[in-house]
Amino acid sequence: MNDFSLVCRVLGSLFYRQPQDPLLDPLFALISQGKLEQHWPLEQGELLTRLQQDYQPERLAADYNAMFVGEGHSVSPYGSDYDDARPQAEVRAFLEQRGMPLGEGPTDHFGGLLLAASWLEDQAAEDEVTAQITLFNDYLLPWCGRFLGKVEAHATTGFYRTLAQLSREALQAMWDELSEQDSGEA
């Protein structure tokens, strides 16, 4: 797994899965032990340290659920709930064209789109950079700033506020990298 895929997979998993999901246990172990930084390809040491310090497992589920789950949640993780995002059906069609296996649920979840970016990178198709640029430019970046701002505003734990800041910086770094690769290929 390369750096781009790793960043997308970690951030995507933390937003897509509820904190009590056992699949996150190894990731939370790295965070709580301060070991994520040694695997993290971006220079975000201060934010990773804050993420570790703000990791309070007993509070994460309540914060996650209040923001993202059920009736009365304060932050929608779905692009289709933001005016400047593409329709969910268009996101699904794009991912299906790329051969990504999809379930029945919505495909425009912020975390799910980051996981899709990781999947696209791992598939290493000839036009992977073009696909990733399209995913970022058309389906993620137009609304993710508003989404992350809402997470920062509504989170009751420092963990999710820090995760939003970490994600904002990482997305910018990945977009810069994709743009450089694209201009290098042109």
Tab-separated table of C-alpha atoms in Angstrom:
chain	number	residue	atom	x	y	z
A	1	MET	CA	0.000	0.000	0.000
A	2	ASN	CA	1.499	3.333	-0.986
A	3	ASP	CA	1.333	6.627	0.913
A	4	PHE	CA	-1.700	8.019	-0.916
A	5	SER	CA	-3.679	4.845	-0.322
A	6	LEU	CA	-2.638	4.682	3.336
A	7	VAL	CA	-3.776	8.241	4.090
A	8	CYS	CA	-7.086	7.740	2.281
A	9	ARG	CA	-7.700	4.406	3.993
A	10	VAL	CA	-6.955	5.674	7.508
A	11	LEU	CA	-8.978	8.881	7.215
A	12	GLY	CA	-11.772	7.156	5.306
A	13	SER	CA	-12.070	4.400	7.904
A	14	LEU	CA	-12.195	6.853	10.817
A	15	PHE	CA	-15.077	8.738	9.195
A	16	TYR	CA	-16.885	5.776	7.618
A	17	ARG	CA	-16.920	3.340	10.525
A	18	GLN	CA	-18.364	3.868	13.984
A	19	PRO	CA	-15.583	4.002	16.613
A	20	GLN	CA	-16.743	0.805	18.315
A	21	ASP	CA	-16.330	-1.170	15.056
A	22	PRO	CA	-13.785	-3.932	15.818
A	23	LEU	CA	-12.140	-3.327	12.427
A	24	LEU	CA	-10.860	-0.019	13.825
A	25	ASP	CA	-9.212	-1.602	16.888
A	26	PRO	CA	-5.737	-1.921	15.285
A	27	LEU	CA	-5.900	1.673	14.023
A	28	PHE	CA	-7.021	3.003	17.398
A	29	ALA	CA	-4.201	1.011	19.026
A	30	LEU	CA	-1.683	2.814	16.784
A	31	ILE	CA	-3.275	6.169	17.602
A	32	SER	CA	-3.474	5.602	21.362
A	33	GLN	CA	0.133	4.380	21.520
A	34	GLY	CA	1.407	7.301	19.446
A	35	LYS	CA	2.636	4.974	16.712
A	36	LEU	CA	0.587	6.243	13.785
A	37	GLU	CA	3.126	8.986	13.077
A	38	GLN	CA	5.858	6.493	12.194
A	39	HIS	CA	3.632	5.163	9.386
A	40	TRP	CA	2.156	8.523	8.370
A	41	PRO	CA	3.702	9.874	5.148
A	42	LEU	CA	2.699	13.515	5.711
A	43	GLU	CA	4.389	15.922	8.075
A	44	GLN	CA	1.506	16.332	10.475
A	45	GLY	CA	3.218	15.323	13.708
A	46	GLU	CA	1.573	17.999	15.836
A	47	LEU	CA	-1.928	17.012	14.711
A	48	LEU	CA	-1.168	13.300	15.163
A	49	THR	CA	0.053	14.006	18.698
A	50	ARG	CA	-3.150	15.931	19.413
A	51	LEU	CA	-5.183	13.067	17.951
A	52	GLN	CA	-3.462	10.691	20.384
A	53	GLN	CA	-3.993	13.049	23.330
A	54	ASP	CA	-7.669	13.556	22.405
A	55	TYR	CA	-8.332	9.831	22.031
A	56	GLN	CA	-10.913	8.992	24.697
A	57	PRO	CA	-12.622	5.799	23.555
A	58	GLU	CA	-15.547	6.137	25.954
A	59	ARG	CA	-16.558	9.487	24.410
A	60	LEU	CA	-15.956	8.791	20.723
A	61	ALA	CA	-19.061	6.706	20.029
A	62	ALA	CA	-21.409	9.314	21.513
A	63	ASP	CA	-19.719	12.096	19.538
A	64	TYR	CA	-19.731	10.103	16.292
A	65	ASN	CA	-23.393	9.135	16.681
A	66	ALA	CA	-24.503	12.682	17.546
A	67	MET	CA	-22.778	14.028	14.448
A	68	PHE	CA	-23.377	11.352	11.819
A	69	VAL	CA	-25.995	8.739	12.800
A	70	GLY	CA	-29.769	8.610	12.949
A	71	GLU	CA	-32.475	11.198	13.325
A	72	GLY	CA	-31.294	14.561	14.521
A	73	HIS	CA	-27.634	14.056	13.624
A	74	SER	CA	-25.819	17.389	13.340
A	75	VAL	CA	-23.512	16.743	10.370
A	76	SER	CA	-24.348	14.904	7.186
A	77	PRO	CA	-21.437	12.840	5.869
A	78	TYR	CA	-23.162	12.539	2.469
A	79	GLY	CA	-22.203	14.788	-0.409
A	80	SER	CA	-25.740	14.745	-1.775
A	81	ASP	CA	-26.807	16.801	1.256
A	82	TYR	CA	-24.575	19.699	0.163
A	83	ASP	CA	-25.640	22.088	-2.596
A	84	ASP	CA	-22.339	22.022	-4.462
A	85	ALA	CA	-21.978	18.226	-4.591
A	86	ARG	CA	-22.845	15.938	-7.460
A	87	PRO	CA	-25.892	13.645	-7.135
A	88	GLN	CA	-25.292	10.331	-5.410
A	89	ALA	CA	-26.378	8.440	-8.555
A	90	GLU	CA	-23.580	10.147	-10.496
A	91	VAL	CA	-21.036	9.130	-7.854
A	92	ARG	CA	-22.289	5.546	-8.040
A	93	ALA	CA	-22.078	5.517	-11.853
A	94	PHE	CA	-18.501	6.851	-11.747
A	95	LEU	CA	-17.361	4.208	-9.245
A	96	GLU	CA	-19.158	1.410	-11.099
A	97	GLN	CA	-17.432	2.474	-14.353
A	98	ARG	CA	-14.135	2.004	-12.528
A	99	GLY	CA	-15.149	-1.511	-11.484
A	100	MET	CA	-15.460	-0.779	-7.797
A	101	PRO	CA	-17.669	-3.308	-6.015
A	102	LEU	CA	-20.491	-1.387	-4.343
A	103	GLY	CA	-23.224	-2.348	-1.934
A	104	GLU	CA	-26.763	-1.057	-1.930
A	105	GLY	CA	-26.177	1.976	0.301
A	106	PRO	CA	-25.262	5.538	-0.661
A	107	THR	CA	-21.879	5.960	-2.324
A	108	ASP	CA	-21.278	9.626	-1.529
A	109	HIS	CA	-20.272	9.288	2.142
A	110	PHE	CA	-17.150	11.371	2.908
A	111	GLY	CA	-15.319	8.404	4.436
A	112	GLY	CA	-16.548	6.109	1.691
A	113	LEU	CA	-15.170	8.433	-0.978
A	114	LEU	CA	-11.768	8.411	0.708
A	115	LEU	CA	-11.903	4.621	0.829
A	116	ALA	CA	-12.837	4.675	-2.873
A	117	ALA	CA	-9.773	6.846	-3.576
A	118	SER	CA	-7.632	4.262	-1.797
A	119	TRP	CA	-9.276	1.481	-3.816
A	120	LEU	CA	-8.625	3.350	-7.085
A	121	GLU	CA	-4.978	3.798	-6.119
A	122	ASP	CA	-4.606	0.130	-5.182
A	123	GLN	CA	-6.134	-1.013	-8.496
A	124	ALA	CA	-3.370	0.824	-10.368
A	125	ALA	CA	-5.215	1.119	-13.678
A	126	GLU	CA	-3.424	2.960	-16.470
A	127	ASP	CA	-5.556	6.041	-15.946
A	128	GLU	CA	-5.556	5.874	-12.130
A	129	VAL	CA	-4.381	9.469	-11.718
A	130	THR	CA	-7.162	10.691	-14.003
A	131	ALA	CA	-9.719	8.676	-12.015
A	132	GLN	CA	-8.400	9.982	-8.706
A	133	ILE	CA	-8.391	13.566	-9.969
A	134	THR	CA	-11.986	13.156	-11.114
A	135	LEU	CA	-12.967	11.642	-7.756
A	136	PHE	CA	-11.343	14.492	-5.823
A	137	ASN	CA	-12.243	17.341	-8.176
A	138	ASP	CA	-15.821	16.363	-9.002
A	139	TYR	CA	-17.070	14.290	-6.089
A	140	LEU	CA	-15.122	15.208	-2.937
A	141	LEU	CA	-13.451	18.622	-2.920
A	142	PRO	CA	-16.505	20.757	-3.852
A	143	TRP	CA	-18.192	20.016	-0.512
A	144	CYS	CA	-15.603	18.543	1.848
A	145	GLY	CA	-14.537	21.936	3.256
A	146	ARG	CA	-18.063	22.621	4.441
A	147	PHE	CA	-18.365	19.088	5.810
A	148	LEU	CA	-15.078	19.318	7.739
A	149	GLY	CA	-16.035	22.769	9.038
A	150	LYS	CA	-19.278	21.327	10.387
A	151	VAL	CA	-17.380	18.475	12.040
A	152	GLU	CA	-15.092	21.009	13.726
A	153	ALA	CA	-18.095	23.073	14.858
A	154	HIS	CA	-20.258	20.187	16.127
A	155	ALA	CA	-17.698	17.755	17.573
A	156	THR	CA	-17.790	17.492	21.342
A	157	THR	CA	-14.448	15.709	21.471
A	158	GLY	CA	-11.089	17.104	20.508
A	159	PHE	CA	-10.507	13.879	18.599
A	160	TYR	CA	-13.003	14.659	15.848
A	161	ARG	CA	-12.034	18.345	15.706
A	162	THR	CA	-8.416	17.290	15.269
A	163	LEU	CA	-9.402	14.604	12.751
A	164	ALA	CA	-11.187	17.267	10.682
A	165	GLN	CA	-8.069	19.481	10.700
A	166	LEU	CA	-5.821	16.521	9.895
A	167	SER	CA	-8.139	15.565	7.017
A	168	ARG	CA	-8.267	19.101	5.628
A	169	GLU	CA	-4.451	19.299	5.476
A	170	ALA	CA	-4.089	15.758	4.119
A	171	LEU	CA	-6.658	16.342	1.382
A	172	GLN	CA	-4.813	19.485	0.301
A	173	ALA	CA	-1.495	17.600	0.223
A	174	MET	CA	-3.004	14.718	-1.759
A	175	TRP	CA	-4.691	17.122	-4.195
A	176	ASP	CA	-1.360	18.909	-4.708
A	177	GLU	CA	0.320	15.560	-5.373
A	178	LEU	CA	-2.374	14.490	-7.849
A	179	SER	CA	-2.155	17.847	-9.635
A	180	GLU	CA	1.644	17.512	-9.918
A	181	GLN	CA	1.332	13.991	-11.294
A	182	ASP	CA	-1.270	15.125	-13.779
A	183	SER	CA	0.808	18.075	-15.018
A	184	GLY	CA	3.839	15.765	-15.204
A	185	GLU	CA	1.948	13.384	-17.467
A	186	ALA	CA	0.570	16.116	-19.722
